[in-house]
Amino acid sequence: MSEALFVVNAGSSSIKFKLYRVAGTDAAPMVSGALDGIGTRPRLQAKDETGAVVIDRSFTAEEIAKPADAQHAISDFVAPLLTEHDLIGVGHRVVHGGPHYDHPVLVDDEVLKTLEGFIPLAPLHQLTNLDPIRVIRERRPDLPQVACFDTAFHRGHPEVCDRFALPRELYDDGVRRYGFHGLSYEYVSGALRELAPELAHGRLVICHLGSGASACGLIDGRSQDATMGFTALDGLPMGTRCGALDPGVVLHLIEQKGMSAAEVGHMLYHDSGLRGLSGLSNDMRELLASDDPAAAMAVDYFCLHVAQAVARLAVTLGGLDALVFTAGIGERSPEVRARVCARLGLLGISLDEVANAANETWIDADGPGPSVLVIPTDEERMIALATLRLLRATA
Ligand code: ADP
């Protein structure tokens, strides 16, 4: 029987999962799927390694009302696939590892309790990340489960990049700049190490531009500074999230406009960013295709803020050797990359238009400036490899 690993990436309205075949210290995906539309129009879909559909099943909103129901349905689907495999563990994406976890951890009762303590730091995400862990513990208490944190990669930031300019005691209470997207940054910097080790040792900015977006500055593969802060609202404008905002606006909305904290929270997380700016869509493809001036302005705002973030991070790093684009927009939009890079001539950045248009890996023009690359991210693979490493080390 060959060994298998299961990876779970749970959000509030969907759970993505992948089943990996393990060979030594490597893992290759066998089945990838997602259960979307939790509580609205739940649908479980999965494909095998050849791309063939292995399940496509809809449920009623009552059947799959919450993430725990979704995990039961996914576990029911996966169990029969495991008759010829020895499932050695499950790796989970957990958004918040708090101030101290700087590496993945094996989940036991005490760890689970600690992670529940971080729910107030990320109320939208942490609870839904922990539900699948609980469901799997009920069904298979013997199975090792590993939590891989989005914040862990950033815990080594210098203090000056970890603080807000707020009273000191808030820092001790956990009000810090946690970062996020750390699994993606760790994967991409590892992929760069394979491609060009000398660049991976240098000063690197990675722009993770998807529905959620952030940028991270690294030296020798270690995160030094990132645009996301205490929550995943800070930094770059995103599909529906506002990005960095004058905190006085929040006070104004509550004190002058009479909005409740919940209403403001909903606006900042769901009605802002590209959606708010354009009044049309949170989807970059739709905005790029539109001839509405508000759509053009939203794209321009996004590109300006990404370029500003690269310049800011280059200051933290003391220079820039390479810039990497990743995630949906970063990997697939030559136009956004070109418009970001056009603003970065002052850092010596210059693109090869043909290579950029073809989404090639190396997209900078020949010359002395920083290298510019496109590297697809794979957070699930990062979770699989980190989980495997921890299981092997503790076996
Ligand atoms: P998620 O954070 O949901 O995983 P993705 O990394 O898949 O998000 O990124 C989603 C974003 O990528 C959307 O704004 C989508 O419009 C954008 N996107 C995907 N393909 C393209 C493309 N060819 N050109 C421009 N934007 C794209």
CSV table of C-alpha atoms and ligand atoms in Angstrom, one decimal:
chain,number,residue,atom,x,y,z
A,1,MET,CA,0.0,0.0,0.0
A,2,SER,CA,1.4,3.4,-0.9
A,3,GLU,CA,1.2,6.3,1.5
A,4,ALA,CA,-1.2,9.2,1.1
A,5,LEU,CA,-1.6,12.7,2.6
A,6,PHE,CA,-4.7,14.9,2.7
A,7,VAL,CA,-4.5,18.7,2.5
A,8,VAL,CA,-7.4,20.9,3.5
A,9,ASN,CA,-7.7,24.7,2.8
A,10,ALA,CA,-11.0,25.8,4.5
A,11,GLY,CA,-12.7,29.2,3.9
A,12,SER,CA,-16.0,30.5,5.1
A,13,SER,CA,-17.9,29.6,1.9
A,14,SER,CA,-15.7,26.8,0.5
A,15,ILE,CA,-13.3,24.1,1.4
A,16,LYS,CA,-10.6,23.2,-1.1
A,17,PHE,CA,-8.8,19.9,-0.7
A,18,LYS,CA,-6.2,17.7,-2.3
A,19,LEU,CA,-5.2,14.1,-1.8
A,20,TYR,CA,-1.5,13.4,-2.4
A,21,ARG,CA,0.4,10.2,-3.2
A,22,VAL,CA,3.5,10.2,-1.1
A,23,ALA,CA,6.9,9.0,-2.4
A,24,GLY,CA,9.7,9.5,0.1
A,25,THR,CA,9.9,13.2,0.9
A,26,ASP,CA,7.8,14.2,-2.1
A,27,ALA,CA,4.1,14.2,-2.8
A,28,ALA,CA,2.1,14.3,-6.1
A,29,PRO,CA,-1.6,15.2,-6.3
A,30,MET,CA,-4.0,12.3,-7.1
A,31,VAL,CA,-7.4,14.1,-6.5
A,32,SER,CA,-8.1,17.9,-6.2
A,33,GLY,CA,-11.5,19.3,-5.4
A,34,ALA,CA,-13.6,21.8,-3.5
A,35,LEU,CA,-17.0,22.1,-1.8
A,36,ASP,CA,-18.3,25.6,-2.7
A,37,GLY,CA,-21.4,27.5,-1.8
A,38,ILE,CA,-21.6,26.4,1.9
A,39,GLY,CA,-25.0,27.4,3.2
A,40,THR,CA,-26.2,28.7,-0.2
A,41,ARG,CA,-25.8,26.3,-3.1
A,42,PRO,CA,-23.4,23.7,-1.9
A,43,ARG,CA,-21.6,21.7,-4.7
A,44,LEU,CA,-18.8,19.2,-4.3
A,45,GLN,CA,-16.6,18.8,-7.3
A,46,ALA,CA,-13.3,17.0,-7.8
A,47,LYS,CA,-10.9,15.9,-10.5
A,48,ASP,CA,-8.2,13.2,-10.7
A,49,GLU,CA,-4.6,13.7,-11.9
A,50,THR,CA,-5.7,13.4,-15.5
A,51,GLY,CA,-8.3,16.2,-15.1
A,52,ALA,CA,-11.2,13.7,-15.3
A,53,VAL,CA,-14.2,14.6,-13.1
A,54,VAL,CA,-14.6,12.1,-10.3
A,55,ILE,CA,-17.5,13.8,-8.5
A,56,ASP,CA,-19.9,16.6,-9.2
A,57,ARG,CA,-22.7,16.6,-6.7
A,58,SER,CA,-25.0,19.4,-5.4
A,59,PHE,CA,-26.5,19.5,-1.9
A,60,THR,CA,-29.3,21.6,-0.4
A,61,ALA,CA,-28.4,24.6,1.8
A,62,GLU,CA,-29.8,22.7,4.8
A,63,GLU,CA,-27.6,19.6,4.1
A,64,ILE,CA,-24.4,21.7,4.0
A,65,ALA,CA,-25.2,24.7,6.2
A,66,LYS,CA,-21.7,25.2,7.8
A,67,PRO,CA,-18.0,24.2,7.2
A,68,ALA,CA,-18.3,21.2,9.6
A,69,ASP,CA,-21.1,19.7,7.4
A,70,ALA,CA,-18.9,20.3,4.3
A,71,GLN,CA,-15.9,18.5,5.9
A,72,HIS,CA,-18.2,15.5,6.7
A,73,ALA,CA,-19.3,15.4,3.0
A,74,ILE,CA,-15.7,15.7,1.8
A,75,SER,CA,-14.5,12.9,4.3
A,76,ASP,CA,-17.4,10.7,3.1
A,77,PHE,CA,-16.2,11.2,-0.5
A,78,VAL,CA,-12.5,10.7,0.2
A,79,ALA,CA,-12.8,7.6,2.5
A,80,PRO,CA,-13.5,5.0,-0.3
A,81,LEU,CA,-10.6,6.5,-2.3
A,82,LEU,CA,-8.2,5.4,0.5
A,83,THR,CA,-8.8,1.7,0.4
A,84,GLU,CA,-5.5,1.2,-1.5
A,85,HIS,CA,-3.6,3.8,0.5
A,86,ASP,CA,-2.2,4.3,3.9
A,87,LEU,CA,-3.3,7.8,5.0
A,88,ILE,CA,-0.5,9.1,7.1
A,89,GLY,CA,-1.8,12.5,8.0
A,90,VAL,CA,-3.7,15.7,7.2
A,91,GLY,CA,-2.3,19.1,6.6
A,92,HIS,CA,-4.4,22.2,7.2
A,93,ARG,CA,-4.1,25.8,6.2
A,94,VAL,CA,-4.7,27.8,9.4
A,95,VAL,CA,-4.7,31.5,8.9
A,96,HIS,CA,-3.5,32.6,12.3
A,97,GLY,CA,-0.6,31.1,14.3
A,98,GLY,CA,-0.6,34.1,16.8
A,99,PRO,CA,2.5,35.8,17.9
A,100,HIS,CA,4.7,32.7,18.6
A,101,TYR,CA,4.1,29.9,16.1
A,102,ASP,CA,6.8,30.4,13.4
A,103,HIS,CA,6.5,26.8,12.0
A,104,PRO,CA,3.8,24.1,11.3
A,105,VAL,CA,2.7,22.2,14.4
A,106,LEU,CA,1.2,18.8,15.1
A,107,VAL,CA,-2.3,19.4,16.5
A,108,ASP,CA,-3.2,18.0,19.9
A,109,ASP,CA,-5.8,19.2,22.5
A,110,GLU,CA,-3.5,21.9,23.9
A,111,VAL,CA,-2.6,23.2,20.4
A,112,LEU,CA,-6.2,23.3,19.4
A,113,LYS,CA,-7.0,25.3,22.5
A,114,THR,CA,-4.2,27.7,21.8
A,115,LEU,CA,-5.5,28.1,18.2
A,116,GLU,CA,-9.0,28.8,19.4
A,117,GLY,CA,-7.5,31.6,21.5
A,118,PHE,CA,-6.5,33.3,18.2
A,119,ILE,CA,-10.1,33.4,16.9
A,120,PRO,CA,-10.5,37.1,18.1
A,121,LEU,CA,-7.5,38.0,16.0
A,122,ALA,CA,-9.0,36.6,12.7
A,123,PRO,CA,-12.7,36.0,13.5
A,124,LEU,CA,-13.7,35.4,9.8
A,125,HIS,CA,-11.1,32.8,9.0
A,126,GLN,CA,-9.8,31.1,12.2
A,127,LEU,CA,-13.0,29.4,13.2
A,128,THR,CA,-13.6,27.9,9.7
A,129,ASN,CA,-10.0,26.7,9.5
A,130,LEU,CA,-10.4,24.8,12.8
A,131,ASP,CA,-13.8,23.1,12.0
A,132,PRO,CA,-12.3,20.5,9.6
A,133,ILE,CA,-9.6,19.7,12.2
A,134,ARG,CA,-12.3,19.0,14.8
A,135,VAL,CA,-14.4,16.9,12.3
A,136,ILE,CA,-11.4,14.8,11.3
A,137,ARG,CA,-10.4,14.3,15.0
A,138,GLU,CA,-13.9,13.0,15.8
A,139,ARG,CA,-13.8,10.6,12.8
A,140,ARG,CA,-10.1,9.5,13.1
A,141,PRO,CA,-8.7,10.4,16.5
A,142,ASP,CA,-5.5,8.4,15.6
A,143,LEU,CA,-4.7,10.4,12.5
A,144,PRO,CA,-1.9,13.0,12.9
A,145,GLN,CA,-3.0,16.5,11.8
A,146,VAL,CA,-0.7,19.4,11.1
A,147,ALA,CA,-1.6,23.1,11.2
A,148,CYS,CA,0.4,25.2,8.7
A,149,PHE,CA,0.0,29.0,9.4
A,150,ASP,CA,-0.3,31.9,7.0
A,151,THR,CA,1.4,34.1,9.6
A,152,ALA,CA,4.4,31.8,10.5
A,153,PHE,CA,6.6,32.9,7.6
A,154,HIS,CA,6.5,36.5,8.9
A,155,ARG,CA,7.3,35.9,12.6
A,156,GLY,CA,10.9,36.7,12.1
A,157,HIS,CA,10.3,40.3,11.0
A,158,PRO,CA,12.5,42.9,12.7
A,159,GLU,CA,10.6,44.6,15.5
A,160,VAL,CA,10.4,47.9,13.6
A,161,CYS,CA,8.4,46.0,10.9
A,162,ASP,CA,6.3,44.1,13.4
A,163,ARG,CA,4.8,47.0,15.4
A,164,PHE,CA,2.2,49.7,14.9
A,165,ALA,CA,2.8,53.1,16.3
A,166,LEU,CA,0.3,52.5,19.1
A,167,PRO,CA,0.7,52.3,22.9
A,168,ARG,CA,3.2,49.6,23.7
A,169,GLU,CA,0.8,47.4,25.7
A,170,LEU,CA,-1.3,46.7,22.6
A,171,TYR,CA,1.7,44.9,21.1
A,172,ASP,CA,1.9,42.6,24.1
A,173,ASP,CA,-1.8,41.9,23.6
A,174,GLY,CA,-1.1,40.6,20.1
A,175,VAL,CA,-1.8,43.8,18.1
A,176,ARG,CA,1.1,43.2,15.7
A,177,ARG,CA,1.8,43.1,11.9
A,178,TYR,CA,1.2,39.4,11.2
A,179,GLY,CA,1.6,39.4,7.4
A,180,PHE,CA,-0.4,36.5,5.9
A,181,HIS,CA,-0.1,34.7,2.5
A,182,GLY,CA,3.1,33.2,4.1
A,183,LEU,CA,2.5,29.7,2.6
A,184,SER,CA,2.5,31.3,-0.8
A,185,TYR,CA,5.6,33.3,-0.2
A,186,GLU,CA,7.5,30.3,1.2
A,187,TYR,CA,6.5,28.2,-1.8
A,188,VAL,CA,7.5,30.9,-4.3
A,189,SER,CA,10.8,31.7,-2.7
A,190,GLY,CA,11.6,27.9,-2.6
A,191,ALA,CA,10.7,27.7,-6.3
A,192,LEU,CA,13.1,30.7,-7.0
A,193,ARG,CA,15.8,28.9,-5.1
A,194,GLU,CA,15.5,26.0,-7.6
A,195,LEU,CA,15.5,28.4,-10.6
A,196,ALA,CA,18.2,30.9,-9.5
A,197,PRO,CA,19.8,30.2,-6.1
A,198,GLU,CA,21.9,33.5,-6.3
A,199,LEU,CA,18.7,35.6,-6.6
A,200,ALA,CA,16.9,33.6,-3.8
A,201,HIS,CA,19.7,34.6,-1.5
A,202,GLY,CA,19.3,38.3,-2.4
A,203,ARG,CA,16.8,41.0,-1.9
A,204,LEU,CA,13.4,39.9,-3.2
A,205,VAL,CA,9.9,41.3,-3.4
A,206,ILE,CA,7.1,38.8,-4.1
A,207,CYS,CA,3.7,40.2,-5.2
A,208,HIS,CA,0.9,37.8,-4.5
A,209,LEU,CA,-2.0,39.3,-6.5
A,210,GLY,CA,-5.2,37.2,-6.4
A,211,SER,CA,-8.6,38.0,-4.9
A,212,GLY,CA,-6.6,38.6,-1.8
A,213,ALA,CA,-3.4,40.6,-2.5
A,214,SER,CA,-0.3,41.4,-0.6
A,215,ALA,CA,3.5,41.9,-1.2
A,216,CYS,CA,6.4,40.6,0.9
A,217,GLY,CA,10.1,41.6,1.1
A,218,LEU,CA,12.6,38.9,1.7
A,219,ILE,CA,16.3,38.6,2.2
A,220,ASP,CA,17.9,35.2,1.7
A,221,GLY,CA,14.5,33.6,1.7
A,222,ARG,CA,13.4,35.1,5.0
A,223,SER,CA,10.5,37.5,5.2
A,224,GLN,CA,11.5,41.0,6.5
A,225,ASP,CA,8.3,43.0,5.9
A,226,ALA,CA,4.9,42.6,4.3
A,227,THR,CA,2.0,44.8,3.3
A,228,MET,CA,-0.7,42.9,5.3
A,229,GLY,CA,-0.8,43.8,8.9
A,230,PHE,CA,-2.9,42.8,11.9
A,231,THR,CA,-5.7,41.5,9.6
A,232,ALA,CA,-5.9,40.5,6.0
A,233,LEU,CA,-7.5,43.9,5.3
A,234,ASP,CA,-4.3,46.0,5.3
A,235,GLY,CA,-2.0,46.8,2.5
A,236,LEU,CA,-3.0,46.5,-1.2
A,237,PRO,CA,-6.5,47.0,-2.4
A,238,MET,CA,-8.0,43.6,-3.2
A,239,GLY,CA,-11.1,42.2,-5.0
A,240,THR,CA,-13.5,43.3,-2.3
A,241,ARG,CA,-11.2,44.4,0.6
A,242,CYS,CA,-10.1,48.0,1.0
A,243,GLY,CA,-6.4,47.7,1.8
A,244,ALA,CA,-4.6,50.3,3.8
A,245,LEU,CA,-7.0,53.0,5.0
A,246,ASP,CA,-6.9,56.1,7.2
A,247,PRO,CA,-8.3,54.7,10.5
A,248,GLY,CA,-10.1,58.1,10.8
A,249,VAL,CA,-12.4,56.9,8.1
A,250,VAL,CA,-13.6,54.1,10.3
A,251,LEU,CA,-14.2,56.5,13.2
A,252,HIS,CA,-16.1,58.8,10.8
A,253,LEU,CA,-18.4,56.0,9.6
A,254,ILE,CA,-19.2,54.9,13.1
A,255,GLU,CA,-19.5,58.4,14.8
A,256,GLN,CA,-20.9,60.6,12.0
A,257,LYS,CA,-22.7,58.1,9.7
A,258,GLY,CA,-24.1,56.0,12.6
A,259,MET,CA,-22.9,52.7,11.1
A,260,SER,CA,-22.4,49.7,13.5
A,261,ALA,CA,-19.0,48.0,13.8
A,262,ALA,CA,-20.5,45.0,11.9
A,263,GLU,CA,-21.7,47.2,9.0
A,264,VAL,CA,-18.3,48.9,8.7
A,265,GLY,CA,-16.6,45.5,8.8
A,266,HIS,CA,-18.9,44.2,6.1
A,267,MET,CA,-18.1,47.2,3.9
A,268,LEU,CA,-14.4,46.9,4.4
A,269,TYR,CA,-14.2,43.2,3.7
A,270,HIS,CA,-16.9,42.7,1.1
A,271,ASP,CA,-17.9,46.0,-0.7
A,272,SER,CA,-14.6,47.8,-1.1
A,273,GLY,CA,-11.4,47.2,-3.1
A,274,LEU,CA,-11.8,46.8,-6.9
A,275,ARG,CA,-15.6,46.2,-6.3
A,276,GLY,CA,-16.0,49.5,-4.4
A,277,LEU,CA,-13.7,51.5,-6.6
A,278,SER,CA,-15.3,50.4,-9.9
A,279,GLY,CA,-18.9,50.0,-8.7
A,280,LEU,CA,-18.9,47.1,-11.2
A,281,SER,CA,-16.9,44.0,-10.3
A,282,ASN,CA,-14.3,42.5,-8.0
A,283,ASP,CA,-12.9,40.5,-10.9
A,284,MET,CA,-9.8,41.9,-12.6
A,285,ARG,CA,-10.6,40.2,-15.9
A,286,GLU,CA,-13.9,42.0,-16.1
A,287,LEU,CA,-12.4,45.4,-15.2
A,288,LEU,CA,-9.6,45.0,-17.8
A,289,ALA,CA,-12.3,44.2,-20.5
A,290,SER,CA,-14.6,47.0,-19.6
A,291,ASP,CA,-14.5,50.5,-21.2
A,292,ASP,CA,-16.2,52.1,-18.2
A,293,PRO,CA,-13.9,54.9,-16.8
A,294,ALA,CA,-14.5,53.7,-13.3
A,295,ALA,CA,-13.2,50.3,-14.2
A,296,ALA,CA,-10.1,51.9,-15.7
A,297,MET,CA,-9.6,53.9,-12.6
A,298,ALA,CA,-9.9,50.9,-10.3
A,299,VAL,CA,-7.2,49.0,-12.3
A,300,ASP,CA,-5.0,52.1,-12.2
A,301,TYR,CA,-5.4,52.4,-8.4
A,302,PHE,CA,-4.5,48.7,-8.0
A,303,CYS,CA,-1.4,49.0,-10.2
A,304,LEU,CA,-0.2,52.2,-8.5
A,305,HIS,CA,-0.6,50.7,-5.0
A,306,VAL,CA,1.2,47.5,-6.0
A,307,ALA,CA,4.1,49.6,-7.4
A,308,GLN,CA,4.2,51.8,-4.3
A,309,ALA,CA,4.3,48.6,-2.2
A,310,VAL,CA,7.3,47.3,-4.2
A,311,ALA,CA,9.1,50.6,-3.7
A,312,ARG,CA,8.3,50.6,0.0
A,313,LEU,CA,9.6,47.0,0.5
A,314,ALA,CA,12.7,47.8,-1.5
A,315,VAL,CA,13.5,50.5,1.1
A,316,THR,CA,13.1,48.0,3.9
A,317,LEU,CA,15.4,45.6,2.0
A,318,GLY,CA,18.0,48.3,1.1
A,319,GLY,CA,17.6,47.6,-2.6
A,320,LEU,CA,16.1,45.0,-4.9
A,321,ASP,CA,17.6,42.1,-6.8
A,322,ALA,CA,14.4,40.4,-8.0
A,323,LEU,CA,10.7,41.0,-8.3
A,324,VAL,CA,8.3,38.0,-8.6
A,325,PHE,CA,4.6,38.1,-9.6
A,326,THR,CA,2.3,35.2,-8.4
A,327,ALA,CA,-1.4,34.2,-7.9
A,328,GLY,CA,-4.3,34.8,-10.3
A,329,ILE,CA,-3.6,38.3,-11.5
A,330,GLY,CA,0.2,38.1,-11.0
A,331,GLU,CA,0.5,34.9,-13.0
A,332,ARG,CA,-2.0,35.7,-15.8
A,333,SER,CA,-2.2,39.4,-16.4
A,334,PRO,CA,0.6,40.8,-18.6
A,335,GLU,CA,-1.2,44.2,-18.6
A,336,VAL,CA,-1.2,44.5,-14.8
A,337,ARG,CA,2.4,43.5,-14.6
A,338,ALA,CA,3.4,45.9,-17.4
A,339,ARG,CA,1.5,48.8,-15.7
A,340,VAL,CA,3.1,48.0,-12.3
A,341,CYS,CA,6.6,47.8,-13.8
A,342,ALA,CA,6.1,50.9,-15.9
A,343,ARG,CA,6.0,52.8,-12.5
A,344,LEU,CA,9.1,51.2,-11.2
A,345,GLY,CA,11.7,52.6,-13.7
A,346,LEU,CA,13.3,54.4,-10.7
A,347,LEU,CA,14.3,51.0,-9.3
A,348,GLY,CA,15.9,50.1,-12.7
A,349,ILE,CA,13.0,47.7,-13.6
A,350,SER,CA,12.4,47.2,-17.3
A,351,LEU,CA,10.2,44.5,-18.9
A,352,ASP,CA,10.7,42.4,-22.0
A,353,GLU,CA,7.3,43.0,-23.6
A,354,VAL,CA,7.3,39.8,-25.6
A,355,ALA,CA,8.2,37.6,-22.7
A,356,ASN,CA,5.7,39.4,-20.5
A,357,ALA,CA,2.9,39.0,-23.0
A,358,ALA,CA,3.6,35.3,-23.2
A,359,ASN,CA,3.5,34.9,-19.4
A,360,GLU,CA,7.1,33.5,-19.5
A,361,THR,CA,9.1,32.9,-16.3
A,362,TRP,CA,11.7,35.5,-16.9
A,363,ILE,CA,10.1,38.7,-18.1
A,364,ASP,CA,12.7,41.5,-17.5
A,365,ALA,CA,14.6,43.1,-20.4
A,366,ASP,CA,18.4,42.5,-20.6
A,367,GLY,CA,20.3,45.0,-18.5
A,368,PRO,CA,21.6,45.8,-15.1
A,369,GLY,CA,18.2,46.2,-13.3
A,370,PRO,CA,16.4,43.7,-11.0
A,371,SER,CA,15.2,40.4,-12.5
A,372,VAL,CA,11.5,40.1,-12.9
A,373,LEU,CA,9.8,36.7,-12.9
A,374,VAL,CA,6.4,35.0,-13.0
A,375,ILE,CA,6.3,32.0,-10.7
A,376,PRO,CA,2.9,30.2,-10.1
A,377,THR,CA,2.2,29.6,-6.5
A,378,ASP,CA,1.0,26.3,-5.0
A,379,GLU,CA,-0.1,26.8,-1.3
A,380,GLU,CA,-1.5,23.2,-1.1
A,381,ARG,CA,1.8,21.7,-2.2
A,382,MET,CA,3.6,23.9,0.5
A,383,ILE,CA,1.2,22.5,3.1
A,384,ALA,CA,1.7,18.9,1.9
A,385,LEU,CA,5.5,19.1,2.0
A,386,ALA,CA,5.6,20.9,5.4
A,387,THR,CA,3.2,18.3,6.8
A,388,LEU,CA,5.3,15.4,5.4
A,389,ARG,CA,8.5,16.9,6.8
A,390,LEU,CA,7.0,17.3,10.3
A,391,LEU,CA,5.5,13.8,10.2
A,392,ARG,CA,8.8,12.3,9.1
A,393,ALA,CA,10.7,14.2,11.8
A,394,THR,CA,8.3,13.1,14.6
A,395,ALA,CA,7.9,9.5,13.4
B,1,ADP,P1,-8.0,33.4,-4.9
B,1,ADP,O1,-7.3,34.4,-4.0
B,1,ADP,O2,-9.5,33.4,-4.9
B,1,ADP,O3,-7.3,32.1,-5.0
B,1,ADP,P2,-6.8,33.8,-7.6
B,1,ADP,O4,-5.4,33.7,-7.2
B,1,ADP,O5,-7.4,32.7,-8.3
B,1,ADP,O6,-7.7,34.2,-6.3
B,1,ADP,O7,-7.0,35.2,-8.3
B,1,ADP,C1,-8.3,35.7,-8.7
B,1,ADP,C2,-8.1,37.0,-9.5
B,1,ADP,O8,-7.3,36.7,-10.7
B,1,ADP,C3,-9.4,37.5,-10.0
B,1,ADP,O9,-9.4,39.0,-9.9
B,1,ADP,C4,-9.3,37.2,-11.5
B,1,ADP,O10,-10.0,38.2,-12.3
B,1,ADP,C5,-7.8,37.3,-11.8
B,1,ADP,N1,-7.4,36.7,-13.0
B,1,ADP,C6,-7.5,35.4,-13.4
B,1,ADP,N2,-7.1,35.2,-14.6
B,1,ADP,C7,-6.8,36.5,-15.1
B,1,ADP,C8,-6.3,37.0,-16.4
B,1,ADP,N3,-6.1,36.2,-17.4
B,1,ADP,N4,-6.1,38.3,-16.5
B,1,ADP,C9,-6.4,39.1,-15.5
B,1,ADP,N5,-6.8,38.7,-14.3
B,1,ADP,C10,-7.0,37.4,-14.1
